Coordinates of C-alpha atoms and ligand atoms in Angstrom, one line a residue:
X19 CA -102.6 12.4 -127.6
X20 CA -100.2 14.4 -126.6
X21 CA -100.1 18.5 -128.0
X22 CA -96.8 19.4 -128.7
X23 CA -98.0 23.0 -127.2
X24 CA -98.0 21.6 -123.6
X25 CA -94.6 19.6 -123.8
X26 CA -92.2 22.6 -122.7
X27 CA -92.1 23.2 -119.0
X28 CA -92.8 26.8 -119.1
X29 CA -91.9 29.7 -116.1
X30 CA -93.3 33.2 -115.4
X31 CA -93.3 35.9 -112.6
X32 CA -97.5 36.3 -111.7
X33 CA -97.5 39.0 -109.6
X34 CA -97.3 42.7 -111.0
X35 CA -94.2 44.4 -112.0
X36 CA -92.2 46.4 -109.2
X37 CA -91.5 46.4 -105.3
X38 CA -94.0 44.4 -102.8
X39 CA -94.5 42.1 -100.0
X40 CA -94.2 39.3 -101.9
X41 CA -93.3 37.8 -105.9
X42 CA -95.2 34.5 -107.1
X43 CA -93.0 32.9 -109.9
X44 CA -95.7 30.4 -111.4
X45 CA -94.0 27.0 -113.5
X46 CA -96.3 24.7 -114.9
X47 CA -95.6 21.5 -116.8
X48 CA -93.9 18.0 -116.6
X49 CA -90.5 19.1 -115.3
X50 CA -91.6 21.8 -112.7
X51 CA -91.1 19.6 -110.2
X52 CA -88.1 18.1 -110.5
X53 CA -86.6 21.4 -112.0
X54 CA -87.9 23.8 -108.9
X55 CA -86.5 20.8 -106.7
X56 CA -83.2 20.6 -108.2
X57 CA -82.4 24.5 -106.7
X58 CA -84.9 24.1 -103.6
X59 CA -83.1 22.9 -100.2
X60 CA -85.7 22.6 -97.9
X61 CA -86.4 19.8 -95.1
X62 CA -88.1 17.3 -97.4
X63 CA -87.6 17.4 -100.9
X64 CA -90.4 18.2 -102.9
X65 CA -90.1 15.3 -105.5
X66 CA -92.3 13.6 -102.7
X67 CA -94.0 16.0 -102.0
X68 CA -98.1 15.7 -101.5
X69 CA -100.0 17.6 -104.0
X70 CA -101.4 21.4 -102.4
X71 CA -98.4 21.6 -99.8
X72 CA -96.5 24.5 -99.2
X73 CA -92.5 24.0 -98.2
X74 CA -90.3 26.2 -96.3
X75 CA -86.6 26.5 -98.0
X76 CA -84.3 27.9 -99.9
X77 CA -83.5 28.8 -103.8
X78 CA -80.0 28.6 -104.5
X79 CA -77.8 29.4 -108.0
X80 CA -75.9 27.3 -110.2
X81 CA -72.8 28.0 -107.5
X82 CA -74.9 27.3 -104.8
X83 CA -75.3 30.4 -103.5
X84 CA -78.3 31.9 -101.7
X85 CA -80.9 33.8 -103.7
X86 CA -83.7 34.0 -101.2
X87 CA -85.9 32.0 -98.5
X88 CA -89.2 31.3 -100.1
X89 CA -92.3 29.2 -99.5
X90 CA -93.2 26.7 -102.2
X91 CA -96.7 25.4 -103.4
X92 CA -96.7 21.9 -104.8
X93 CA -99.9 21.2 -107.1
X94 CA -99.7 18.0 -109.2
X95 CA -101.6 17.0 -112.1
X96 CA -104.7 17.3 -113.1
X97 CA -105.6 19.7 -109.7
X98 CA -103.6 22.2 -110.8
X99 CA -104.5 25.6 -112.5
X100 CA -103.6 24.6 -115.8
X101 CA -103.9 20.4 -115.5
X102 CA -100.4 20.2 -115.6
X103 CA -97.9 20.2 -112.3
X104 CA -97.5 23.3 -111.2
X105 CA -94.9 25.1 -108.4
X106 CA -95.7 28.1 -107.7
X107 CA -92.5 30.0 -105.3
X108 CA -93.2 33.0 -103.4
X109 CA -90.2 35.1 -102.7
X110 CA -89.7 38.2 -100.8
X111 CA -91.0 41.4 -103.3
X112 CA -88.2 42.0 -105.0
X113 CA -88.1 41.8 -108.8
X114 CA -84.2 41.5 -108.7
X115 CA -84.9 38.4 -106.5
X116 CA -87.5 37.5 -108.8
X117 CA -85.6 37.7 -112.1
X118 CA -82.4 35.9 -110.3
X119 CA -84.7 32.8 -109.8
X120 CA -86.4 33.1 -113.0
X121 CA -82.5 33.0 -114.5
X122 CA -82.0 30.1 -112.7
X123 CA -84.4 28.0 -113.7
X124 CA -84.4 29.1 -117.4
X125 CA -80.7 27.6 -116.8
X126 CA -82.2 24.2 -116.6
X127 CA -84.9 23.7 -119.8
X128 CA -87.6 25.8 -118.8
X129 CA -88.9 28.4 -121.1
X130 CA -90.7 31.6 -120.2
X131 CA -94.3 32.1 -120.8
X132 CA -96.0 33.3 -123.4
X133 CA -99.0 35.8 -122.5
X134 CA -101.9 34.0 -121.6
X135 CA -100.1 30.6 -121.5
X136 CA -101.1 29.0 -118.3
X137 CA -104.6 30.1 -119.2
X138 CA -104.5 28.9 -122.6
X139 CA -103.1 25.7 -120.9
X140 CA -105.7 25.2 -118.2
X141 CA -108.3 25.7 -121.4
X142 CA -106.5 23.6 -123.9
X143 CA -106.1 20.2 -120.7
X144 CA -109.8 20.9 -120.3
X145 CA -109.7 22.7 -117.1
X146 CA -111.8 25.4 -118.2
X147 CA -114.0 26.0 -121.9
X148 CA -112.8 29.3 -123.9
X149 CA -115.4 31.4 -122.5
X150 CA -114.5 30.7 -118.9
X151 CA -110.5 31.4 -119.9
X152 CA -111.3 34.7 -121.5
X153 CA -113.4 35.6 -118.3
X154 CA -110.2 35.2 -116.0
X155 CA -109.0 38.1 -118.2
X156 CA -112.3 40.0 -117.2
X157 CA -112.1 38.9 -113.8
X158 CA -108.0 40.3 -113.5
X159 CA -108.7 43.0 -115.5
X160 CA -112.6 44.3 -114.1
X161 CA -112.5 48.2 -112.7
X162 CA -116.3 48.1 -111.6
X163 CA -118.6 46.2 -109.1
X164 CA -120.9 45.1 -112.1
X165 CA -117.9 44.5 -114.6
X166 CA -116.2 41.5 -111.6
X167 CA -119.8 40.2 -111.4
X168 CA -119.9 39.6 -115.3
X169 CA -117.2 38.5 -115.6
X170 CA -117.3 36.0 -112.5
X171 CA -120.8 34.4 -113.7
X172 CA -119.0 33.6 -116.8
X173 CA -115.9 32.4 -115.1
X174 CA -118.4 29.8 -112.9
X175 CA -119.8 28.9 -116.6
X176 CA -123.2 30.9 -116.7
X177 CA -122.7 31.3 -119.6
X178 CA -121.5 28.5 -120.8
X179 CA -123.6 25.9 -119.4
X180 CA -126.3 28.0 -121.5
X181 CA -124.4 28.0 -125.2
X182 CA -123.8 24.0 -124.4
X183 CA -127.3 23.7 -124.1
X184 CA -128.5 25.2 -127.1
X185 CA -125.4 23.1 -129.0
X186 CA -126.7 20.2 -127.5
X187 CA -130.3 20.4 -128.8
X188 CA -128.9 21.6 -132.2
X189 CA -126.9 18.6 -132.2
X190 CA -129.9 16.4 -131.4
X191 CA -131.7 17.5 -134.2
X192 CA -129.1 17.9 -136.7
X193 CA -128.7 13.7 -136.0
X194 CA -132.3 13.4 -136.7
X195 CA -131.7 14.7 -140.3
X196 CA -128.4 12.8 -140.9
X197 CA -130.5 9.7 -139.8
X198 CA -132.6 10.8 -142.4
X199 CA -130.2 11.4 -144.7
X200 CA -128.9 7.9 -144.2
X201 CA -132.2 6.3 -145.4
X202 CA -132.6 9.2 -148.4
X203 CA -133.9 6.5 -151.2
X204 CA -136.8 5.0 -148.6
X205 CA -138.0 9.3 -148.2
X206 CA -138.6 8.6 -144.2
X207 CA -139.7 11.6 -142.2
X208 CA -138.2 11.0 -138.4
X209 CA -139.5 14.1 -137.6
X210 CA -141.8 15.7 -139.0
X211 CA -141.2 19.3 -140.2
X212 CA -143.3 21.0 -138.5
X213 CA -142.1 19.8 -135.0
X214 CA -138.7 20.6 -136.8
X215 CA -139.0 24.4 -137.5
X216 CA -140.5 24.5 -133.8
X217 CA -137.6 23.5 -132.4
X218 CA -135.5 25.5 -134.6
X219 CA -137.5 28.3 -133.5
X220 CA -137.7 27.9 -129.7
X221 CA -133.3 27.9 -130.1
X222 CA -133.2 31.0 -132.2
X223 CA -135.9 32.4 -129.6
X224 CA -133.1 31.8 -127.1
X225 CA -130.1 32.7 -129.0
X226 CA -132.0 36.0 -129.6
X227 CA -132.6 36.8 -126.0
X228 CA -128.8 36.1 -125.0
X229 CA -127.8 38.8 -127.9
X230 CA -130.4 41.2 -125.9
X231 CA -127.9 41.2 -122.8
X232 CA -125.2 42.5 -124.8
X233 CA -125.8 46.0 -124.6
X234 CA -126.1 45.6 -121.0
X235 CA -123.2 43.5 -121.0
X236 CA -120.9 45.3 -122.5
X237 CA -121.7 48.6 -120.7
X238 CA -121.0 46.5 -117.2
X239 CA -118.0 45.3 -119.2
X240 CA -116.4 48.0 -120.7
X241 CA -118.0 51.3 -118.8
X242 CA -119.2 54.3 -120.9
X243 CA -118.0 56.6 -123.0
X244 CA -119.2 59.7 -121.6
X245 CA -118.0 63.3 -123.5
X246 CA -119.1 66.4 -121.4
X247 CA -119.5 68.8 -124.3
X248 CA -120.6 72.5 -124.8
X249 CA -119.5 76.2 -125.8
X250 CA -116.4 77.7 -124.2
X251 CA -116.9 78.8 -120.4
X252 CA -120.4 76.8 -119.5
X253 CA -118.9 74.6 -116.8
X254 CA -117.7 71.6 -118.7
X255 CA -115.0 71.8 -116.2
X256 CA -116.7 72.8 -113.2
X257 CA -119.2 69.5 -113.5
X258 CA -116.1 66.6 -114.0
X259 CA -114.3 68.4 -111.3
X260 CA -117.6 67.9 -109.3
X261 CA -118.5 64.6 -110.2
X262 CA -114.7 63.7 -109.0
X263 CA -114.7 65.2 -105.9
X264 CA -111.5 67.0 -106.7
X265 CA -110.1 70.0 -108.6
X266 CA -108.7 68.1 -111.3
X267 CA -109.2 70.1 -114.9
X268 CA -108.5 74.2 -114.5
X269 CA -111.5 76.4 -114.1
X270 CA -111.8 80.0 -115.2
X271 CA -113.9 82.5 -116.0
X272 CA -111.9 82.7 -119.5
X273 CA -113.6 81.0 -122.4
X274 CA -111.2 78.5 -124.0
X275 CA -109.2 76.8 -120.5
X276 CA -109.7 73.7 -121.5
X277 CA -107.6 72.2 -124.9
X278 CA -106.6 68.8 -124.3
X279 CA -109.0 66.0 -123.6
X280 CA -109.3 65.2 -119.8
X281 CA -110.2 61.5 -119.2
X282 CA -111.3 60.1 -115.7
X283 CA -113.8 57.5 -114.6
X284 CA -116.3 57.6 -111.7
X285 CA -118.1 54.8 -110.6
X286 CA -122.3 55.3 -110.3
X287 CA -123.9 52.1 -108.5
X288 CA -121.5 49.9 -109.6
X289 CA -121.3 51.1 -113.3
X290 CA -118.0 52.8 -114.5
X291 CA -118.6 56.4 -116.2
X292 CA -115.7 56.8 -118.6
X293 CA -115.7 60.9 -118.6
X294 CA -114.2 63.1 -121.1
X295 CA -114.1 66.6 -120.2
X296 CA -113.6 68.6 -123.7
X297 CA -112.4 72.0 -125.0
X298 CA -115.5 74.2 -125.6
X299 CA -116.6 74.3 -129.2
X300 CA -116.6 77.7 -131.2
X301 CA -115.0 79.2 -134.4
X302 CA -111.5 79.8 -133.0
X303 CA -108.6 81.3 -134.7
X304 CA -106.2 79.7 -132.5
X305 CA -104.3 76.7 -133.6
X306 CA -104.0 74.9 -130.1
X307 CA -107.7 75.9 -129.5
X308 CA -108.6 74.7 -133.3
X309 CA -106.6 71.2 -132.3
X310 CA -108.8 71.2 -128.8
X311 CA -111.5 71.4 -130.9
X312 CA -110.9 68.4 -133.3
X313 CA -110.1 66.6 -130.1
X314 CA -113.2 67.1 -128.7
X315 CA -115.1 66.1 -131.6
X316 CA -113.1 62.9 -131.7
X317 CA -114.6 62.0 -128.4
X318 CA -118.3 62.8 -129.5
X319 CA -117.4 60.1 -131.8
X320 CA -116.2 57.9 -129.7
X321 CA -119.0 58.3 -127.1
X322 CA -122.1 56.6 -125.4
X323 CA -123.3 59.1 -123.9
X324 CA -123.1 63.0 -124.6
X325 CA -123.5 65.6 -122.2
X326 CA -124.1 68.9 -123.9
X327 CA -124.0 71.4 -121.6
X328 CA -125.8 75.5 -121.4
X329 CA -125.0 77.6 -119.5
X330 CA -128.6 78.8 -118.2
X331 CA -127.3 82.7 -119.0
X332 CA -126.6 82.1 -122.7
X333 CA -128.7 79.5 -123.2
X334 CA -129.2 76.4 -125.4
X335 CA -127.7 75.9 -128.5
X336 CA -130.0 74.2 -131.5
X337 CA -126.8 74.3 -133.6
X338 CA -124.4 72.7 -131.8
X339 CA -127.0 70.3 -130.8
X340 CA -127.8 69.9 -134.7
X341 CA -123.7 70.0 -135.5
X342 CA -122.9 67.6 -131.9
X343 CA -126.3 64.3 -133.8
X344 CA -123.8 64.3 -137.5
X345 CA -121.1 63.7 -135.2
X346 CA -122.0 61.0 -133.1
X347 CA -121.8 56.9 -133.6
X348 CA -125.4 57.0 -132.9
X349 CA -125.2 57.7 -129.1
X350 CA -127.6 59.4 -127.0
X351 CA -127.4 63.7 -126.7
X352 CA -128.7 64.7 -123.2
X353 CA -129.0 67.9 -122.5
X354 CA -128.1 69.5 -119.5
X355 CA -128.2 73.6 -118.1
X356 CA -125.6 74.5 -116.0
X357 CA -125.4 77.7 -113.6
X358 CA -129.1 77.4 -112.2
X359 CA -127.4 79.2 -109.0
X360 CA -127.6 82.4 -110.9
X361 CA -131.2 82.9 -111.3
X362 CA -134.4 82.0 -109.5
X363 CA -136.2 80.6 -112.0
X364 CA -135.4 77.6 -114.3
X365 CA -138.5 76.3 -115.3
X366 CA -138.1 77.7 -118.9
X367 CA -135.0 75.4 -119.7
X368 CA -134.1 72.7 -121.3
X369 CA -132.9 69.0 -120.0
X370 CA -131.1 68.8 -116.9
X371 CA -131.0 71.7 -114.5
X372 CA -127.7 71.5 -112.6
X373 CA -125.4 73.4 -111.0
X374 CA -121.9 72.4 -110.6
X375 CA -121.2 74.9 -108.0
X376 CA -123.6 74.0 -105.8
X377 CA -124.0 70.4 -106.9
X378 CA -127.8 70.9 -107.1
X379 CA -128.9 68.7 -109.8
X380 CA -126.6 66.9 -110.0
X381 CA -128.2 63.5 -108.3
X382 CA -131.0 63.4 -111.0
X383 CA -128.5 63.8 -113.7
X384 CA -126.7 60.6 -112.3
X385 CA -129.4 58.6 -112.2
X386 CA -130.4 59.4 -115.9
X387 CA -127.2 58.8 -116.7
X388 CA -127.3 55.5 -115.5
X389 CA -130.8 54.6 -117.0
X390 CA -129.4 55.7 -120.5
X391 CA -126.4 53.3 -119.5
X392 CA -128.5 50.3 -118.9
X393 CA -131.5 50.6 -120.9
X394 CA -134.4 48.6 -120.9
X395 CA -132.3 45.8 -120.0
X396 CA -133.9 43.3 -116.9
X397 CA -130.9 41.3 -115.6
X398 CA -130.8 39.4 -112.9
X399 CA -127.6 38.4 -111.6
X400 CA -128.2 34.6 -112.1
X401 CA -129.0 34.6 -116.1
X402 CA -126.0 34.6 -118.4
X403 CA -124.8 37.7 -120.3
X404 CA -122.8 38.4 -122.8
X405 CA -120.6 40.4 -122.9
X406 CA -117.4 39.7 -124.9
X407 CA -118.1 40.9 -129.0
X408 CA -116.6 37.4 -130.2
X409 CA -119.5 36.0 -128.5
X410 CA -121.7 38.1 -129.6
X411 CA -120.9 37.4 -133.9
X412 CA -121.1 33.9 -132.7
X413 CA -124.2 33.8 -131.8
X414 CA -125.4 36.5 -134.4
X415 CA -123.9 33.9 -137.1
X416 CA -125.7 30.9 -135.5
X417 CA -128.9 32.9 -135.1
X418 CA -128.5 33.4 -139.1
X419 CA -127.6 30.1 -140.2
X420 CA -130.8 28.7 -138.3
X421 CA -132.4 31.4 -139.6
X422 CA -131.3 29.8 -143.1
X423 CA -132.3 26.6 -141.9
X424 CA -136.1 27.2 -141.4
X425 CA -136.4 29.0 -144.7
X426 CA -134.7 25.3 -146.3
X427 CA -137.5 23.6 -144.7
X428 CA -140.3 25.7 -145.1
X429 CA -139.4 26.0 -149.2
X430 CA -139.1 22.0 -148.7
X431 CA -135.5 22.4 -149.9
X432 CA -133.6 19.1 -149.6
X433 CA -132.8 17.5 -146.0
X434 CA -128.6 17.9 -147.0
X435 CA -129.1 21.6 -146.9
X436 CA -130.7 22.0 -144.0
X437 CA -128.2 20.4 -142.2
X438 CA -125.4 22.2 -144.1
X439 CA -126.7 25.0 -142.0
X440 CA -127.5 23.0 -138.9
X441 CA -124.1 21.8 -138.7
X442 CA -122.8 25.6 -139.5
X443 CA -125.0 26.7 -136.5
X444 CA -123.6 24.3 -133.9
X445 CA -120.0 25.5 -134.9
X446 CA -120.5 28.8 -134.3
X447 CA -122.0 27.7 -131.1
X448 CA -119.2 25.7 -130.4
X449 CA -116.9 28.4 -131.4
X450 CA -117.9 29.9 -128.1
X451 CA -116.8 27.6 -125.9
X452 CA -114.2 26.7 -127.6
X453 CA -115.4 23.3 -129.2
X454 CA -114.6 24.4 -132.4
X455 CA -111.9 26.5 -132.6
X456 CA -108.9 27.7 -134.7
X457 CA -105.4 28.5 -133.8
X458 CA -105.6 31.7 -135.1
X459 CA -108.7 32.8 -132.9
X460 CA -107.0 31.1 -130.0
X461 CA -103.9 33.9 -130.1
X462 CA -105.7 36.1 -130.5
X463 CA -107.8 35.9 -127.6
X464 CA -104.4 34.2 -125.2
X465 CA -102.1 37.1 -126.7
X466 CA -104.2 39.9 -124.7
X467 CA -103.2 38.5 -121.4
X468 CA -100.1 39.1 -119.2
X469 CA -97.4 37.1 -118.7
X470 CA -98.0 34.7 -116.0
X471 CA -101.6 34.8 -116.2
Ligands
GTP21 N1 -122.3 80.4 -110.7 C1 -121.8 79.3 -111.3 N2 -120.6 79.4 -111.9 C2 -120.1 78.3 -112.5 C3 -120.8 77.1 -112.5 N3 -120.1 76.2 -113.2 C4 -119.0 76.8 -113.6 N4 -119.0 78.1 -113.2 C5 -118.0 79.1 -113.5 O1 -118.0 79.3 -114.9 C6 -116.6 79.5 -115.3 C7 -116.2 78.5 -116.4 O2 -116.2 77.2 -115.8 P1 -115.3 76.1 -116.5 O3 -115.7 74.8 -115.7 O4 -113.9 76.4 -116.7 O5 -116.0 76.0 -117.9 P2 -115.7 75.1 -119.2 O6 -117.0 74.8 -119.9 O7 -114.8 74.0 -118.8 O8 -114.9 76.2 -120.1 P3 -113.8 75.9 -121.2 O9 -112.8 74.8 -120.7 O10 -113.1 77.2 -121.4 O11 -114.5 75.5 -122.4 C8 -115.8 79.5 -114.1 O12 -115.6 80.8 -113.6 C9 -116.6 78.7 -113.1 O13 -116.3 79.0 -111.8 C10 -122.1 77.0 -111.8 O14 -122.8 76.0 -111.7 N5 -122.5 78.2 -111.2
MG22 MG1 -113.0 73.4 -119.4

């Protein structure tokens, strides 16, 4: 059958806005060929042109004139990116060159792309399941070691192979009970229910320990929120400009240099650090200050991890540190004293003993930083994680419905029931992968791409 989404032949630039070596304009459907032909001139024409060949030529307007010298990629359907055929025109790096071609083509019934298109494309002619297209956007989009290694194990279907698995056995079951169901008046048990509920459990068993990689999965994902916090003039400052290597926030000796939120990220064995240097916290008459100060509360909020920093002079603070737990979203407080330079003995403190003049410390307090990160979690780099939230409500909701299920049975509630919920679990399973799937979740997971991805 055909979709009446795939029948437009549809254009985009690929490669990043702005000046470089060289722009990929990507087309994809049943008239790219003929259409990137029609303003090609090259030796051959590429109407008979072998599938994964590149061509040497030239793109020329409607008035014949020459736009640019490009090389040309022929892929034809179904080994293409999206299934469909595919040219893909490489130009020198300029986007005026680029947008002249693009204006070109759109002259002869091609449309551009919509964000996420191709992808959606390559998912929707089977190329790839759902969970493998929204890891290309993890892939493109990763900023960590660990993050591209997520999100390439899902891209290879890690993942996936794991969610069809579980569908598959749910299904098997599921047609045990409609069998059942089909001989209802003769009251014949084809399995019996005991055997059922263990199978039901064994899935849940595993559904449950895919859910326990999502913590780790979405730190490796997304990074951590990290706010350094503290009173006025302890070395906030001092420590992010340390951890960067560079002089990047102001440091004084005056309490109050810092207003505005400073945001950077720093990378720790792979793992990205989100850090949030803050304005210290204290009563302040000072309007700017008093806005730092909501500002800085705003990221406790929004953090993983808090770094409440002494200074080893004045001391810890129970209050803030009573003031900093009704603030948070449940993340971790660890303490840390700063200034340990200035006196000779620091066994008295509390937490972390760093200085961030010296740097001393500061090793230790990476490493718990990353163990707080990753917590208990045991992953090995060939188990599937997730790491995506959709995912994870999916398999929370099939967990539940099966959940539902072995309660049916075990109250001897009637077979139709139990696979009511059977059948539920399986969808939300296939939700995943995209057997199941409505148009509505399918924007909004395509409409976070780019253009030409
Ligand atoms: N001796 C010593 N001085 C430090 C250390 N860390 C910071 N300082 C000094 O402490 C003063 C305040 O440092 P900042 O980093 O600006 O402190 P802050 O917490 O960001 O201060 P506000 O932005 O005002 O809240 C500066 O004079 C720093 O040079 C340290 O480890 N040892
Ligand atoms: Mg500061």
């Amino acid at each position: 059958m055909i979709n009446p989404l795939l029948e437009d032949t549809i254009v985009a630039i690929a490669t990043p806005n702005g000046v470089g070596a060289i722009l990929i304009i990507r087309i994809s459907g049943n008239k790219a060929i003929p259409v990137a032909g029609s303003i090609f001139k090259g030796k051959s024409h590429i109407t008979d042109a072998r599938s994964h060949t590149v061509h040497y030529g030239k793109i020329i307007d409607s008035q014949d004139n020459l736009i640019d010298d490009v090389l040309l990629t022929v892929f034809k359907a179904p080994n293409s990116y999206t299934g469909e055929d595919v040219v893909e025109i490489s130009c020198h790096g300029n986007p005026l060159i680029g947008q002249k071609i693009i204006d070109t083509l759109l002259k002869r019934d091609l449309r551009i792309a919509e964000p996420g298109e191709f992808t959606r494309r390559a998912f929707l002619n089977s190329k790839i399941d759902l969970a493998q297209a929204e890891a290309v956007m993890d892939v493109v989009s990763s900023r960590s070691e660990a993050s591209l290694k997520g999100a390439r194990n899902q891209l290879d279907g890690l993942l996936s192979a794991n969610v069809t698995g579980l569908r598959n056995s749910l299904l098997e079951i599921l047609s045990i009970i409609e069998l059942e169901l089909d001989f209802a008046d003769e009251e014949l048990e084809f399995m019996k229910r005991e055997d059922l509920t263990k199978k039901i459990t064994a899935i849940i068993e595993k559904i449950e320990s895919l859910l326990d990689t999502y913590v780790f999965g979405r730190v490796i994902r997304d990074g951590v929120n990290v706010a350094i916090v503290g009173k006025p003039n302890v070395g906030k400052s001092s420590l992010l400009n340390y951890l960067l290597k560079e002089s990047r926030a102001i440091v004084s000796e005056i309490p109050g240099t810092t207003r505005d939120v400073i945001r950077e990220e720093i990378s720790v064995d792979g793992i990205l650090f989100k850090l949030h240097d803050t304005a210290g916290i204290r009563s302040s008459e000072n309007l700017i200050e008093i806005e730092g100060i909501r500002r800085s509360n705003d990221a406790v909020k929004n953090a993983d991890l808090v770094l409440l920093i002494s200074d080893i002079e004045q001391g810890f603070s129970e209050d803030l540190f009573e003031e900093l737990k009704l603030l948070t979203n449940q993340a971790r407080i660890i303490s840390v004293t700063n200034k340990i330079d200035l006196v000779s003995d620091i066994s008295a403190n509390k937490g972390i003993c760093i200085s961030a003049l010296t740097g001393s410390g500061i090793p230790i307090l990476l490493k718990e930083l990353k163990r707080l990160a990753l917590g208990s979690a045991n992953y090995s780099e060939k188990s599937a994680l997730v790491s995506n939230i959709r995912h994870f409500h999916c398999l929370l909701s099939a967990k539940d419905a099966l959940s539902n299920a072995r309660q049916s049975i075990s109250q001897k509630y009637s077979g139709e029931l139990v696979a009511i919920d059977l059948r539920n679990a399986a969808d939300f399973l296939g939700e995943i992968i995209g057997e199941v799937t409505s148009e509505d979740v399918l924007n909004n997971i395509f409409s976070k791409f780019c253009i030409g991805k």
